[in-house]
Short mmCIF file of C-alpha atoms in Angstrom, two decimals:
data_model
loop_
_atom_site.label_atom_id
_atom_site.label_comp_id
_atom_site.label_asym_id
_atom_site.label_seq_id
_atom_site.Cartn_x
_atom_site.Cartn_y
_atom_site.Cartn_z
CA MET A 22 80.05 17.86 18.74
CA SER A 23 77.95 21.03 18.01
CA SER A 24 79.68 24.44 17.73
CA ALA A 25 77.93 25.52 20.96
CA ALA A 26 79.04 22.27 22.73
CA GLU A 27 82.60 22.91 21.60
CA ALA A 28 82.44 26.41 23.09
CA ARG A 29 81.20 25.05 26.46
CA ALA A 30 83.93 22.48 26.36
CA ALA A 31 86.68 25.14 26.05
CA PRO A 32 85.36 28.28 27.56
CA GLU A 33 88.63 30.20 27.87
CA ARG A 34 89.82 30.09 24.18
CA LEU A 35 86.88 29.42 21.93
CA ILE A 36 85.22 32.28 20.05
CA PRO A 37 81.58 32.10 18.65
CA GLY A 38 81.84 32.66 14.95
CA ASP A 39 78.18 33.16 14.00
CA LEU A 40 75.04 34.43 15.60
CA ASP A 41 73.22 31.15 16.34
CA THR A 42 76.31 29.70 17.98
CA ALA A 43 76.74 32.81 20.10
CA LEU A 44 73.05 32.90 21.25
CA ASP A 45 73.13 29.23 22.30
CA LEU A 46 75.76 30.21 24.98
CA PRO A 47 74.56 31.86 28.20
CA ASP A 48 77.85 33.81 28.52
CA TRP A 49 78.31 34.68 24.75
CA ARG A 50 78.90 38.43 25.47
CA GLN A 51 81.90 37.60 27.48
CA ARG A 52 83.38 35.53 24.66
CA VAL A 53 82.95 37.82 21.63
CA SER A 54 86.08 39.12 19.95
CA TRP A 55 87.59 39.13 16.49
CA PRO A 56 91.21 39.22 15.48
CA VAL A 57 90.89 41.10 12.19
CA SER A 58 90.41 44.93 12.62
CA LEU A 59 87.79 46.74 10.60
CA ASP A 60 90.56 48.75 9.02
CA ALA A 61 92.28 45.66 7.79
CA ALA A 62 88.95 44.08 6.67
CA ASN A 63 87.91 47.12 4.67
CA ALA A 64 91.30 47.51 3.07
CA THR A 65 91.37 43.80 2.04
CA SER A 66 87.84 43.96 0.76
CA ILE A 67 88.30 47.14 -1.26
CA ALA A 68 91.41 45.64 -2.91
CA GLN A 69 89.52 42.39 -3.58
CA MET A 70 86.70 44.39 -5.31
CA ARG A 71 89.22 46.29 -7.35
CA ARG A 72 90.82 43.09 -8.54
CA ALA A 73 87.35 41.67 -9.40
CA LEU A 74 86.50 44.73 -11.52
CA ALA A 75 89.92 44.53 -13.26
CA TRP A 76 89.36 40.86 -13.90
CA ALA A 77 85.89 41.47 -15.42
CA GLY A 78 87.22 44.34 -17.52
CA ALA A 79 90.02 42.11 -18.99
CA LEU A 80 87.40 39.66 -20.46
CA ASP A 81 87.24 40.05 -24.14
CA ASP A 82 83.98 38.20 -24.80
CA ARG A 83 80.97 40.62 -24.26
CA LEU A 84 78.67 37.78 -23.00
CA LEU A 85 81.31 36.71 -20.47
CA ARG A 86 82.11 40.14 -19.31
CA ASP A 87 78.43 40.87 -18.84
CA ALA A 88 77.89 37.56 -17.05
CA ALA A 89 80.80 38.44 -14.69
CA LEU A 90 79.29 41.87 -13.94
CA LEU A 91 75.89 40.17 -13.29
CA ALA A 92 77.33 37.60 -10.92
CA LEU A 93 79.82 39.65 -9.03
CA PRO A 94 77.53 41.19 -6.40
CA ASN A 95 76.57 37.78 -5.07
CA ILE A 96 80.05 36.32 -5.50
CA LEU A 97 81.73 39.07 -3.68
CA GLY A 98 79.18 39.20 -0.87
CA TYR A 99 80.13 35.59 -0.02
CA GLY A 100 83.72 35.97 -1.26
CA ARG A 101 84.50 38.70 1.25
CA ALA A 102 83.16 36.43 4.14
CA ILE A 103 85.45 33.58 2.97
CA VAL A 104 88.63 35.70 2.70
CA LEU A 105 87.93 37.56 6.04
CA ALA A 106 87.30 34.19 7.72
CA ALA A 107 90.60 32.80 6.37
CA MET A 108 92.40 35.88 7.76
CA ALA A 109 90.70 35.42 11.16
CA LEU A 110 91.45 31.75 11.35
CA ARG A 111 95.15 32.32 10.58
CA SER A 112 95.30 34.86 13.41
CA MET A 113 93.44 32.62 15.87
CA LYS A 114 95.75 29.70 15.15
CA ALA A 115 98.73 31.89 15.96
CA SER A 116 97.19 33.01 19.26
CA GLY A 117 95.82 29.62 20.30
CA ALA A 118 92.17 30.53 19.96
CA ARG A 119 89.61 28.47 18.15
CA LEU A 120 86.45 29.42 16.22
CA ALA A 121 83.07 27.70 16.62
CA SER A 122 80.68 28.21 13.80
CA ARG A 123 77.78 26.43 12.02
CA ALA A 124 78.96 27.81 8.61
CA PRO A 125 80.13 24.91 6.42
CA GLU A 126 82.74 27.22 4.90
CA ILE A 127 84.37 27.68 8.35
CA ALA A 128 84.55 23.89 8.83
CA TYR A 129 86.16 23.54 5.40
CA LEU A 130 88.66 26.34 6.07
CA GLN A 131 89.58 24.60 9.38
CA THR A 132 89.98 21.02 8.08
CA GLY A 133 89.91 20.92 4.26
CA ALA A 134 87.81 17.77 4.55
CA GLY A 135 85.06 16.86 2.09
CA GLU A 136 83.64 18.70 -0.85
CA PRO A 137 83.99 22.47 -0.69
CA PRO A 138 80.53 23.99 0.08
CA ALA A 139 79.13 26.39 -2.55
CA ARG A 140 76.41 28.85 -1.64
CA ARG A 141 74.11 29.12 -4.70
CA GLU A 142 71.28 31.20 -3.26
CA PRO A 143 71.23 34.93 -4.17
CA ILE A 144 71.92 37.26 -1.41
CA LEU A 145 68.73 39.28 -2.26
CA PRO A 146 66.23 36.72 -3.67
CA SER A 147 63.42 37.92 -5.81
CA PRO A 148 60.01 37.56 -4.09
CA PRO A 149 57.26 35.62 -5.94
CA ILE A 150 55.06 37.89 -8.08
CA ARG A 151 51.32 37.14 -7.61
CA PHE A 152 48.61 38.77 -9.72
CA GLU A 153 51.31 40.14 -12.04
CA PHE A 154 49.18 42.22 -14.34
CA ALA A 155 47.24 43.82 -11.54
CA ARG A 156 50.49 44.66 -9.76
CA ARG A 157 51.91 46.19 -12.97
CA MET A 158 48.84 48.46 -13.25
CA MET A 159 49.02 49.47 -9.55
CA ARG A 160 52.83 50.25 -9.78
CA CYS A 161 52.31 52.31 -12.92
CA HIS A 162 49.26 54.11 -11.42
CA SER A 163 51.41 55.10 -8.36
CA TRP A 164 53.13 57.69 -10.59
CA THR A 165 50.85 58.29 -13.59
CA GLY A 166 47.56 58.70 -11.73
CA THR A 167 44.35 57.73 -13.54
CA ALA A 168 44.58 60.18 -16.40
CA ARG A 169 48.06 59.19 -17.68
CA LEU A 170 47.76 55.36 -16.87
CA LEU A 171 46.39 54.09 -20.21
CA PRO A 172 48.80 56.04 -22.43
CA ALA A 173 51.75 54.98 -20.38
CA MET A 174 50.79 51.30 -20.49
CA LEU A 175 49.95 51.26 -24.16
CA ALA A 176 52.69 53.43 -25.64
CA PRO A 177 55.50 53.72 -23.12
CA GLN A 178 58.62 55.69 -23.80
CA ALA A 179 60.38 53.94 -20.95
CA VAL A 180 59.60 50.92 -18.78
CA ALA A 181 60.35 50.66 -15.06
CA VAL A 182 61.42 47.13 -14.15
CA SER A 183 61.63 47.67 -10.40
CA HIS A 184 60.70 50.60 -8.24
CA ASN A 185 61.57 52.65 -5.13
CA SER A 186 60.33 55.96 -3.70
CA LEU A 187 62.84 58.00 -5.76
CA LEU A 188 61.96 56.37 -9.00
CA ARG A 189 58.24 56.83 -8.19
CA SER A 190 58.59 60.56 -7.54
CA GLU A 191 60.76 61.13 -10.68
CA ALA A 192 58.36 59.20 -12.79
CA ALA A 193 55.50 61.27 -11.54
CA ARG A 194 57.34 64.48 -12.48
CA ALA A 195 58.61 63.22 -15.80
CA ARG A 196 56.91 64.51 -19.01
CA ARG A 197 57.33 61.00 -20.49
CA ARG A 198 55.19 57.94 -20.59
CA VAL A 199 56.74 55.42 -18.06
CA SER A 200 55.13 52.01 -17.69
CA PHE A 201 55.97 49.16 -15.42
CA ARG A 202 56.83 45.49 -15.95
CA HIS A 203 58.73 43.27 -13.44
CA ALA A 204 62.27 42.50 -14.55
CA GLU A 205 61.59 38.95 -13.27
CA SER A 206 58.83 38.73 -16.00
CA PHE A 207 61.36 39.32 -18.78
CA LEU A 208 63.89 36.98 -17.23
CA ASN A 209 61.32 34.19 -16.65
CA THR A 210 60.21 34.42 -20.25
CA ALA A 211 63.79 34.08 -21.40
CA ARG A 212 64.42 31.12 -19.15
CA ARG A 213 61.33 29.26 -20.45
CA ARG A 214 62.55 29.60 -23.99
CA SER A 215 66.07 28.33 -23.32
CA ALA A 216 65.44 25.64 -20.76
CA GLY A 217 68.26 23.08 -20.73
CA VAL A 218 70.79 25.33 -22.30
CA SER A 219 74.32 24.82 -20.88
CA ALA A 220 76.67 27.54 -19.87
CA GLY A 221 79.57 25.66 -21.41
CA PRO A 222 83.11 25.25 -20.19
CA SER A 223 83.81 29.00 -20.16
CA ALA A 224 82.25 29.50 -16.77
CA THR A 225 84.59 26.90 -15.26
CA ASP A 226 87.64 28.80 -16.56
CA MET A 227 86.19 32.07 -15.29
CA ALA A 228 85.54 30.71 -11.80
CA ARG A 229 89.13 29.51 -11.57
CA SER A 230 90.68 32.68 -12.63
CA LEU A 231 88.36 34.86 -10.57
CA ALA A 232 89.06 32.79 -7.47
CA ARG A 233 92.81 33.29 -7.96
CA ALA A 234 92.20 37.09 -8.34
CA ILE A 235 90.00 37.63 -5.32
CA SER A 236 91.72 35.18 -2.91
CA GLU A 237 94.79 37.43 -2.67
CA GLY A 238 95.19 38.76 0.84
CA ALA A 239 93.46 35.73 2.40
CA ALA A 240 95.97 34.69 4.96
CA PRO A 241 98.80 34.46 2.34
CA ASP A 242 101.18 31.54 2.31
CA SER A 243 99.03 29.55 4.56
CA VAL A 244 96.80 26.47 4.31
CA PHE A 245 93.89 28.83 4.91
CA SER A 246 94.68 30.78 1.80
CA ARG A 247 94.77 27.63 -0.45
CA ARG A 248 91.46 26.45 1.07
CA ALA A 249 89.90 29.89 0.58
CA CYS A 250 90.89 29.78 -3.10
CA ILE A 251 89.15 26.38 -3.48
CA LEU A 252 86.04 27.64 -1.70
CA LEU A 253 85.88 30.76 -3.82
CA GLU A 254 86.04 28.77 -6.99
CA ALA A 255 83.34 26.29 -5.95
CA MET A 256 81.10 29.17 -4.85
CA ALA A 257 81.66 31.33 -7.92
CA LEU A 258 81.11 28.56 -10.51
CA PRO A 259 77.25 28.20 -10.07
CA HIS A 260 76.74 31.93 -10.03
CA LEU A 261 78.69 32.45 -13.20
CA GLU A 262 76.98 29.56 -14.95
CA LYS A 263 73.58 30.94 -14.06
CA ALA A 264 74.61 34.45 -15.31
CA VAL A 265 75.87 33.05 -18.67
CA ARG A 266 72.70 31.12 -19.16
CA ASP A 267 70.46 34.06 -18.23
CA LEU A 268 72.18 36.60 -20.41
CA SER A 269 72.29 34.22 -23.31
CA ALA A 270 68.56 33.59 -22.91
CA LEU A 271 67.81 37.34 -22.67
CA ARG A 272 69.24 37.91 -26.10
CA SER A 273 66.09 36.25 -27.59
CA VAL A 274 63.58 38.37 -25.79
CA ALA A 275 62.04 41.65 -26.88
CA LEU A 276 63.12 44.37 -24.45
CA PRO A 277 62.35 48.06 -24.12
CA GLU A 278 64.99 50.57 -25.51
CA GLU A 279 64.93 52.40 -22.19
CA ILE A 280 64.46 50.94 -18.70
CA TRP A 281 64.25 52.45 -15.27
CA SER A 282 65.03 50.60 -12.03
CA GLY A 283 65.95 50.91 -8.44
CA SER A 284 69.28 49.63 -7.43
CA GLY A 285 71.49 47.85 -9.94
CA GLY A 286 72.46 45.37 -7.28
CA LEU A 287 69.30 43.39 -7.67
CA TYR A 288 69.77 40.38 -9.95
CA ALA A 289 66.84 40.50 -12.41
CA PRO A 290 66.87 44.31 -13.00
CA ARG A 291 70.69 44.00 -13.36
CA ALA A 292 70.36 41.21 -15.97
CA VAL A 293 67.73 43.06 -17.94
CA GLY A 294 69.81 46.29 -17.84
CA LEU A 295 72.99 44.55 -19.04
CA GLU A 296 71.13 43.16 -22.16
CA VAL A 297 69.57 46.60 -22.85
CA LEU A 298 72.99 48.15 -22.72
CA ARG A 299 74.40 45.58 -25.09
CA ARG A 300 71.76 46.60 -27.54
CA GLY A 301 72.69 50.24 -27.18
CA GLY A 302 69.77 51.29 -25.05
CA ARG A 303 69.43 53.51 -22.00
CA VAL A 304 69.39 52.22 -18.45
CA VAL A 305 68.35 54.63 -15.74
CA ARG A 306 68.89 53.63 -12.05
CA PHE A 307 67.62 55.35 -8.90
CA ASP A 308 69.36 55.44 -5.57
CA HIS A 309 67.94 53.49 -2.64
CA GLY A 310 68.85 53.71 1.04
CA THR A 311 72.20 55.36 1.78
CA PRO A 312 73.04 58.06 -0.79
CA ARG A 313 75.86 56.76 -2.97
CA GLY A 314 78.92 58.83 -2.43
CA PHE A 315 78.27 59.67 1.22
CA VAL A 316 80.24 56.57 2.17
CA GLU A 317 83.69 56.69 0.59
CA THR A 318 83.65 53.41 -1.33
CA ALA A 319 83.87 54.28 -5.01
CA GLU A 320 84.27 50.50 -5.78
CA VAL A 321 80.73 49.75 -4.44
CA ASN A 322 79.18 52.51 -6.58
CA ALA A 323 81.15 51.36 -9.58
CA LEU A 324 80.17 47.68 -9.30
CA LEU A 325 76.53 47.93 -8.23
CA GLU A 326 75.36 51.03 -10.23
CA PHE A 327 77.82 52.64 -12.70
CA CYS A 328 79.00 49.56 -14.62
CA VAL A 329 75.40 48.55 -15.32
CA SER A 330 73.78 51.95 -16.11
CA THR A 331 73.89 54.92 -18.41
CA ASP A 332 72.19 57.27 -15.87
CA PHE A 333 72.06 57.37 -12.08
CA PHE A 334 69.79 59.48 -9.97
CA LEU A 335 70.30 60.58 -6.37
CA ALA A 336 67.72 62.39 -4.31
CA THR A 337 69.21 65.91 -4.51
CA GLY A 338 71.62 67.92 -6.44
CA GLY A 339 73.95 68.07 -3.42
CA ALA A 340 73.96 64.30 -3.07
CA ALA A 341 74.78 63.98 -6.74
CA GLU A 342 77.69 66.35 -6.44
CA ILE A 343 79.12 64.46 -3.51
CA CYS A 344 78.76 61.19 -5.47
CA ARG A 345 80.55 62.71 -8.50
CA ALA A 346 83.36 63.95 -6.22
CA ASN A 347 83.80 60.50 -4.65
CA SER A 348 83.71 58.48 -7.92
CA ASP A 349 86.73 56.89 -9.44
CA ASP A 350 86.67 56.97 -13.25
CA THR A 351 89.39 54.30 -13.40
CA LEU A 352 86.85 51.76 -12.09
CA GLN A 353 84.40 52.34 -15.02
CA LEU A 354 84.44 49.51 -17.56
CA GLY A 355 84.40 50.25 -21.26
CA ASP A 356 84.15 53.63 -22.88
CA ARG A 357 80.58 54.39 -21.72
CA GLU A 358 80.22 57.36 -19.33
CA ILE A 359 77.74 57.44 -16.53
CA ALA A 360 75.57 60.48 -16.09
CA ILE A 361 74.88 61.25 -12.36
CA HIS A 362 71.78 63.37 -11.80
CA GLY A 363 70.19 65.07 -8.71
CA ALA A 364 66.45 64.80 -8.21
CA ARG A 365 64.22 67.09 -6.18
CA GLY A 366 64.13 65.12 -2.99
CA ASP A 367 63.04 61.67 -1.76
CA SER A 368 59.27 61.39 -1.11
CA ALA A 369 60.01 58.84 1.54
CA PHE A 370 61.03 61.71 3.75
CA ALA A 371 58.40 64.29 2.63
CA GLN A 372 56.25 63.63 5.74
CA VAL A 373 59.08 64.71 8.07
CA PRO A 374 58.66 68.33 8.96
CA ALA A 375 61.58 70.55 8.24
CA ARG A 376 61.07 72.50 11.45
CA ARG A 377 59.46 71.47 14.77
CA SER A 378 59.21 74.81 16.42
CA GLY A 379 55.42 74.42 16.83
CA ARG A 380 55.63 71.26 18.87
CA PRO A 381 55.98 71.66 22.59
CA ALA A 382 59.27 70.47 24.22
CA ARG A 383 59.05 66.86 25.36
CA SER A 384 60.65 65.61 28.53
CA PRO A 385 62.20 63.17 28.50
CA LYS A 386 63.39 63.25 24.96
CA ARG A 387 62.52 60.38 22.63
CA VAL A 388 65.55 58.70 21.33
CA VAL A 389 65.26 56.19 18.52
CA TYR A 390 68.21 53.79 17.96
CA ALA A 391 68.13 52.06 14.59
CA PRO A 392 71.11 49.74 14.05
CA THR A 393 71.61 47.98 10.77
CA MET A 394 71.12 44.32 10.03
CA LEU A 395 72.89 41.16 10.99
CA MET A 396 74.07 39.48 7.82
CA GLY A 397 75.12 35.82 8.33
CA PHE A 398 77.87 34.48 6.20
CA ARG A 399 78.24 37.33 3.89
CA ARG A 400 79.86 40.62 4.27
CA GLY A 401 79.05 44.03 2.77
CA LEU A 402 81.32 46.94 2.00
CA PRO A 403 82.06 48.90 4.07
CA VAL A 404 82.64 45.84 6.26
CA GLN A 405 80.71 45.80 9.58
CA PRO A 406 81.83 43.66 12.47
CA PRO A 407 80.84 39.95 12.47
CA ASP A 408 77.31 39.36 13.70
CA ALA A 409 78.11 38.26 17.29
CA VAL A 410 80.52 41.22 17.79
CA TYR A 411 78.02 43.62 16.18
CA LEU A 412 75.05 42.41 18.25
CA ASP A 413 77.07 42.88 21.43
CA TRP A 414 77.94 46.33 20.27
CA GLN A 415 74.18 47.10 19.59
CA MET A 416 73.34 45.94 23.07
CA ARG A 417 76.13 47.98 24.61
CA VAL A 418 74.85 51.15 22.87
CA ALA A 419 71.19 50.34 24.00
CA GLU A 420 72.36 49.78 27.57
CA MET A 421 74.30 53.03 27.72
CA LEU A 422 71.28 54.95 26.18
CA GLY A 423 68.92 53.23 28.73
CA ASP A 424 71.02 54.71 31.57
CA LEU A 425 70.26 58.25 30.34
CA PRO A 426 67.09 60.23 31.26
CA VAL A 427 65.53 59.66 27.87
CA GLU A 428 62.66 57.64 26.36
CA LEU A 429 64.54 54.97 24.40
CA VAL A 430 62.98 53.11 21.44
CA CYS A 431 64.96 50.53 19.55
CA GLN A 432 64.21 50.02 15.85
CA PRO A 433 66.15 46.94 14.46
CA HIS A 434 66.71 46.73 10.82
CA PRO A 435 63.60 44.94 9.24
CA GLU A 436 65.71 42.55 7.26
CA GLY A 437 68.67 40.22 8.08
CA LEU A 438 69.03 37.10 10.28
CA LEU A 439 66.58 38.18 13.08
CA ARG A 440 63.67 38.96 10.72
CA GLY A 441 60.63 37.19 12.21
CA ARG A 442 62.68 36.16 15.30
CA PRO A 443 62.96 37.85 18.79
CA HIS A 444 65.68 40.38 18.91
CA PRO A 445 67.87 40.60 21.99
CA LEU A 446 67.35 44.36 22.09
CA GLU A 447 63.70 43.65 23.16
CA LYS A 448 65.03 42.74 26.61
CA LEU A 449 66.68 46.15 27.05
CA ALA A 450 64.14 48.65 25.67
CA THR A 451 60.89 49.18 23.96
CA THR A 452 61.50 47.75 20.47
CA VAL A 453 59.43 48.32 17.38
CA ARG A 454 59.64 46.64 13.96
CA GLY A 455 58.97 47.84 10.43
CA ASN A 456 60.38 50.75 8.31
CA PHE A 457 62.51 53.18 10.35
CA GLU A 458 61.09 56.18 8.34
CA ARG A 459 57.97 55.78 10.44
CA GLN A 460 59.90 56.61 13.53
CA VAL A 461 61.81 59.58 12.24
CA GLU A 462 59.04 62.04 12.72
CA GLN A 463 58.56 61.00 16.37
CA ALA A 464 62.17 61.09 17.28
CA ASP A 465 63.87 63.92 19.00
CA ILE A 466 67.23 62.27 18.52
CA PHE A 467 67.68 59.55 15.88
CA ILE A 468 70.72 57.28 16.12
#
């Protein structure tokens, strides 16, 4: 029986546990609920990340420690979902509710039957790179201009291996020659040279010890806790094996002494940066999206950026100061200090006028509502509600805004589960797709 059929068979007590199961039900909005509060979910997830960082820091072998740091963003993205699902199932069992979901991890947590599923795919996969050399030239030209392009490409002092708007603006201002080469290019070269190399038994031992560390808090002393630990080990193993193989392979590849990149959470720039650090080089990362430090999760900053960098740039000096104040030095692995810098603004927002006094007042006011993405079977930190609950919340907000005397425009996140699919918000208000920055200038109120 499908998860949606189960829900129809037991309408009073069955809760949809994923977006597709919910959307298959005509009355899904009357069913959505979740037994684990966001406070409890965040506290559990923060403790889980701290244990993961402590586990990685206790690894004596440099290759294995770096492999752990390389793999942990993917492992914890899925690992949070497993642990929080185990907590929810334990609460539902006590209350008599049942969870309907298409996620194979949920089925395993409920029954323990069959082989434990293991998600191998990266959370943020690298897109294919076509016309690589031409793209390298175009990326480099975006900050050098024509006059500085050839010197930067022929005799670089630093190499950008990914990019974002903040990196581009700082590279344009820099008095240094910064070229560009995709991190995936370095990694693919390494993989070709070491095809068939095994990760060895060490990854198996790592997966087992990591699973024990990060399964704490997953419905303790219950069958769900034991099954969660099995799922975590099965999921972590292929990610750790891949990380060990890739970092071993990168040791044979010529790399720049200094690299620049966007977020350290992306796999290929993270891998290249870890190897540059091992050689004593400099790794400069540039903030993307939410300014690090504005959300009080020092653990996320430590794992994604600070543990894999020597320098980290935020858009402004004020943002950098907030980030420093909200950092936790106890989470930094090794004896290397991270230098946090403030830049001179993010060019992505340069087109937004600082004042709008010259524009006539508009009635009704234009309100842009831009909720974040629906994530599937993974959980970020800070933890947001499960997809079905969060979509219901988005629709409630849009409905309330639609009752006001305003011009409402909904701008769903361009990524996530509903990318390329109709969004339920389209039934409630004018809905546009694409980058939300394009709507900022036109909005009187941005939510």
